[in-house]
Amino acid sequence: MAHAAVVADIDPVAGRAPLIEGDPSFHDITEVVSAPMEWKPPLGWYIFLGVSLCFLGLFGFSIGWLFWEGTGIWGNNIPVAWAWPIVNFVFWVGIGHAGTLISAVLFLFRQKWRTSINRTAEAMTIFAVMCALVFPGIHIGRPWLPYWMFPIPNQMDMWPQFRSPLMWDVFAVSIYGTVSLLFWYIGLVPDLATARDRATTRTRQVIYGIFALGWRGSFRQWLHYEKAYLLLAGLATPLVLSVHSVVSFDFATAQLPGWHTTIFPPYFVAGAIFSGLAMVITLMVICRVIFKLEHVINMLHFDRMARLILLTGSLVGLAYSLEFFIAWYSGTEVELFAFLNRARGPFAWAYWIMVTCNVVVPQVFWFKKARTHIPTLFIASIFINIGMWFERFVIVVTSLHRDFLPSSWDYFTPTFWDFAFFAGSFGLFFTMFTLFVRFMPMVAMAEVKSVLPQAHVHNRPE
Amino acid sequence: MEHEISVSPEEISLPESWNKLPMIAGGVGLISLIASYMMGHGSQQFSFSYLTGFMYWLTLALGGLFFVLLHYLARSGWSVVVRRQAEHVMGTLPVFVLLFIPVALGMHDLYHWTHADAVAHDPLLQHKAPYLNETFFFIRAAFFFAVWTMLSMYFRSQSAQQDKSGDPDITQRLQTRSAPGMVLFAVTIMFASFDWLMSLEPHWFSTIFGVYIFAGCVVSIFAFLILLVLQLKGSGALTHIVTWEHFHDLGKLLFGFVVFWAYIGFSQFMLIWYANIPEETFWFDMRWDDPTWRWTSIFLAAGHFVVPFFFLITQWVKRQRLTLTLAALWMLFMHYVDIYWLVMPTLHHEAFQLSVLDFTCWLGIGGLFLAVLFSLMQRSTLIPVKDPRLQESLAFENP
Amino acid sequence: MADDKVTAGDGTFGVLAEFSSPETLMHACAKVRDKGFSIWDAHTPFPIHGLDKAMGLKRSWVSAFVLVMGLSGAVLGMIMQWWVASKAYPLVISGKPFFSWPAFIPITFECGVLGGASGAVLGLLIMARLPRHHHALFNSERFKKVTDDAFFISIEAQDPQYDSAETPRFLEEIGATYVEPVAA
């Protein structure tokens, strides 16, 4: 029987190509992954870094101006007191979810295709969480008092209010950032050791050496390492569910129509993973071309991610319709009004952008041609990113702008600074990301090697 | 792994001792149902007890459907050796059309919104009438059953066909079709939960309710599969086929979905508790104000989450016959408590009150469910013998 | 790298043997195990499934760290919130009791995860004795390939069965393609 002999390597159903194309040796993987760290980067990298730095500069300047002038520079008003800063915060936290999904959840479900993309996705998570954390930090109005959110007694003998969902957020997002960082770093250790052992200059050897912790590939260490990694994945999985659930609690515990609905936690989680996967695709399409990683990150990986996008996108679509249905079914007038106002009110344009990008666009991924066609993937992923930003905009702004008191109804108009902050946060994200791909192994070498066919031992000793 | 693992015919056919089970289960089921009818027909208690039993076994069968759809959607390999049992579990779904008849006949006992005089004095029910009316209710029920019957029959027959032909294209095709299947499954289970359980309290609403029912479905199917396959192994079948590696994985998934159930249940409770809007809180008040119901609620939270969480967290529990059987039995019991807790406060809102009908209805429907299940099991091998991923499943080890 | 070679003697860490593939390494490991060596190790660029059995290793106890620290994190998280909300700074908010346990579940959970994750990392570092500044094996130039594509077995001189002449020969017998003594 031919198919039994290769059972571990090739899928018996589709007879599909293996996870990594071109039948590389272990050494080939080391070479191809280490190359971006060791070569002089291509011109494109410098241009990208330059542009990113410009936007980062804009971010820095905007924050400076905000501290100087105050939150009045934003379009936030009453009743829309939570506007773009919170939209951006939720947007970035959402992006940060796919990294942990790919690295932890898919790890637990033994989806081996994740090995080519998990490192980049994890890095993306950390940078996205960094971007996210900036916004509540600057939105509180008195940015010199952030320590009031930590559980330490201050000069007025005050303690944080743990019954407030905003406090849960502080804990959830900062712990998520910390655990993601630990998870990412533990995954990096063996690859940093590779970078150390390949170093051609003393500086590189010392720096990579320090972060590699003296790793020597000992199997007695690998045994603990694998256990620790599995457990971290096991912890990160409920964590990733909890974080966006907690973010959704910020809204759903309130009595505001459009915010208070019990489906919010799982619906936010699905949406977050959806947006994060789209961002992974956007970044991967660029990286694999610039750094010649086409064999390591191939169509199989895009196909899988597109399927997950289709799944999570459909869940999001289902949640939209359930929300609408229950808004009517509840018989609560204000609830139904809030939803009709989304679809027909002054912000209907935002609502329909959201529905088009998040529900309609992903449907192209029912077709295999679309799932393996790079331009389609790229364009669809951009649309989904836009759609998911608008989802948060719809939730935050349209729910607030017409509240229970018609006399306070108002329209929200963003200012130049709203745009500057949003664009600037992309500057921070892409600067970090550009530096990451230059100085860190952007594919998990040790893991990729372990899924190559020659890594399997077929005849094991007793 | 170089060589193919061979499967002996004795291991994959139903043990002799199981041949009488359809008769026994069917007999017990019929007698219990007849007895329940004699004791309780025409009473509200009968309808509520029957609905509890019906939803208990239906959620289990739907769990089977979910397991099979997920198996194909995720292209999983390890679960091939247990998939056939899940196929049989979902194979009982067409029978639930018949079992639904008493629910339909008892709907005036069960659903307050079916009373024209009640609707006439209740603006909320008038508002909901376009959805909550008998005609549309039955149209929807017909749609749900049509979808479930169609999906379960299609996936079962294709899998049976593969047993003969060994055609890998069948797996390919089922993988593709599992995706729209999953969409249909999600929509139907959401609205079936709204119709049959949430509308018991027609004033109450919760968007997450269907997800909560879904979480219960999945917990019950993993517990049931563990139990069923362990019993098969105990009777001498599947000895070398389903190993502790497979049980370990099933145990992990059971554990995972116990946590998922708690996550969904807590989200629903906490959001309603926090916002404290009377239109929503009364549903939880019905399960909290009276001390007997309060203890039931506490028992549900502790028994469906806290106890199994700490019990199943260690590895050895999932790899021992006794402990795993205990865990599975316990979860199946707690699933009943869960359904009971959802249904019964509408009838006995003043205090928790057990009835013998609760037991006989559960046993009656369960007997018929098991009779169908066991007779389906007789008609095919215990594993999909020519599944292209069978070898992968046989050789499976937990990393 | 002939210059780096040292002769076996008192200043010897042990012997390092290279194998050509995961498969030959695993079979060699089983033989080293069966021979009764105790202070030895295998070195690989990536974890190899099944090598723990071939080496006769017991399962890792990192999970104990995670369980203990995870539970402590959760308990401490809950105690902190109870104490702050009902003892140190009681404040009536939206008519809820001081000890509003449903509101404290999210932070309790997060603290538990933080404890567990720290436990995993701490457990790894303690059990794997990391970080460390230097290791004798790094004296071997050839050993640098262990993070690329080479598979090694090292047997330390401290092992009671170690013999500076016999052990390298034994490693060659079981399929090593290259054997070298390593200075301490």
Coordinates of C-alpha atoms in Angstrom, one line a residue, chain A residues 1 3-5 7-8 11-14 16 109-111 163-165 168 227 230 238 241-242 245 249 252-255 260-266 269 303-304 307 311 314 318 322-323 325-326 328-332 336 366 456-460, chain B residues 1-2 4 73-75 78 124 127-128 130-132 168 171-172 175 179-180 183 186-187 190-191 194 198-199 202 204-208 211 249 252-253 263-264 266-268 270-272 274-277 280 315 388-389 391-392 396-399:
Chain A
M1 CA 0.0 0.0 0.0
H3 CA -0.3 5.6 0.9
A4 CA 0.4 4.0 4.2
A5 CA 4.2 4.4 3.8
V7 CA 1.2 8.6 6.1
A8 CA 3.0 11.1 8.2
D11 CA -2.1 14.0 3.1
P12 CA -3.7 10.8 1.8
V13 CA -6.9 12.6 0.7
A14 CA -5.6 15.4 -1.5
R16 CA -1.2 17.6 -1.4
F109 CA -5.0 21.5 17.6
R110 CA -1.8 20.2 16.0
Q111 CA -2.2 22.2 12.8
R163 CA -16.0 46.4 39.8
S164 CA -15.4 48.5 36.8
P165 CA -14.9 46.7 33.5
W168 CA -10.6 44.4 34.0
K227 CA 6.2 20.9 28.0
L230 CA 2.6 23.3 25.4
P238 CA -8.3 30.7 27.2
L241 CA -10.7 34.3 24.5
S242 CA -10.8 36.2 27.7
S245 CA -14.3 39.1 26.0
F249 CA -17.5 43.7 28.7
A252 CA -21.8 45.0 27.2
T253 CA -22.1 45.7 30.9
A254 CA -23.5 49.1 30.2
Q255 CA -27.2 49.6 29.7
H260 CA -25.7 45.7 26.1
T261 CA -26.2 42.3 24.4
T262 CA -25.1 39.0 25.8
I263 CA -23.6 37.7 22.5
F264 CA -20.8 40.3 22.7
P265 CA -18.0 38.2 24.2
P266 CA -17.9 35.3 21.7
V269 CA -13.5 37.1 19.9
D303 CA -5.4 28.7 1.8
R304 CA -5.6 27.8 5.5
R307 CA -10.5 29.3 5.4
L311 CA -15.2 30.8 9.2
S314 CA -19.3 33.9 8.9
L318 CA -24.2 35.4 12.2
L322 CA -28.6 37.6 15.9
E323 CA -28.1 41.1 17.4
F325 CA -33.1 39.7 15.5
I326 CA -33.0 39.9 19.3
W328 CA -36.5 43.3 17.5
Y329 CA -37.5 40.2 19.5
S330 CA -36.8 41.8 22.9
G331 CA -39.6 44.3 22.2
T332 CA -37.5 47.0 23.8
L336 CA -34.7 48.3 18.2
W366 CA -15.5 29.9 -0.7
H456 CA 10.3 11.9 11.3
V457 CA 11.7 8.8 12.7
H458 CA 9.8 6.0 11.1
N459 CA 11.5 3.0 12.7
R460 CA 11.7 3.7 16.3
Chain B
M1 CA 4.9 3.7 11.0
E2 CA 6.5 2.4 7.9
E4 CA 0.4 -0.5 7.7
L73 CA -14.0 20.8 8.4
A74 CA -10.8 20.5 10.3
R75 CA -9.6 17.5 8.2
W78 CA -6.8 11.2 14.8
L124 CA -44.9 42.4 24.3
H127 CA -45.1 42.6 19.3
K128 CA -43.5 39.2 19.1
P130 CA -45.0 37.7 13.9
Y131 CA -42.3 35.3 15.2
L132 CA -43.9 33.6 18.1
P168 CA -10.7 9.3 -1.1
T171 CA -13.5 12.5 2.0
Q172 CA -12.6 15.4 -0.2
Q175 CA -14.6 18.2 3.6
A179 CA -18.4 24.2 5.5
P180 CA -21.9 25.1 4.3
V183 CA -23.3 27.3 8.6
A186 CA -25.1 27.1 13.4
V187 CA -28.2 28.9 12.2
M190 CA -29.4 29.1 17.4
F191 CA -33.0 29.5 16.4
F194 CA -34.7 30.3 20.9
M198 CA -35.9 30.5 25.3
S199 CA -39.6 31.0 24.4
P202 CA -41.5 34.6 26.0
W204 CA -37.0 37.0 28.2
F205 CA -34.2 37.3 25.6
S206 CA -30.5 36.7 25.4
T207 CA -28.5 36.8 22.2
I208 CA -25.9 34.3 23.5
V211 CA -24.3 29.4 22.0
D249 CA -7.6 13.5 23.3
K252 CA -8.9 17.0 26.6
L253 CA -11.7 18.1 24.4
Y263 CA -17.2 30.8 29.7
I264 CA -20.5 31.2 27.8
F266 CA -20.7 33.1 32.9
S267 CA -20.8 35.7 30.1
Q268 CA -24.5 35.4 29.9
M270 CA -22.5 38.3 34.4
L271 CA -23.7 40.7 31.7
I272 CA -27.3 40.4 32.9
Y274 CA -24.2 43.7 35.9
A275 CA -26.6 45.7 33.8
N276 CA -29.4 44.8 36.2
I277 CA -32.3 45.5 33.8
E280 CA -33.5 40.4 31.8
Q315 CA -3.3 13.9 32.6
P388 CA -8.0 7.4 3.7
R389 CA -6.9 8.8 7.1
Q391 CA -3.8 4.7 9.2
E392 CA -3.0 8.1 10.6
F396 CA -1.9 8.4 16.5
E397 CA 0.1 9.4 19.6
N398 CA -0.3 12.5 21.7
P399 CA 2.8 14.7 21.1

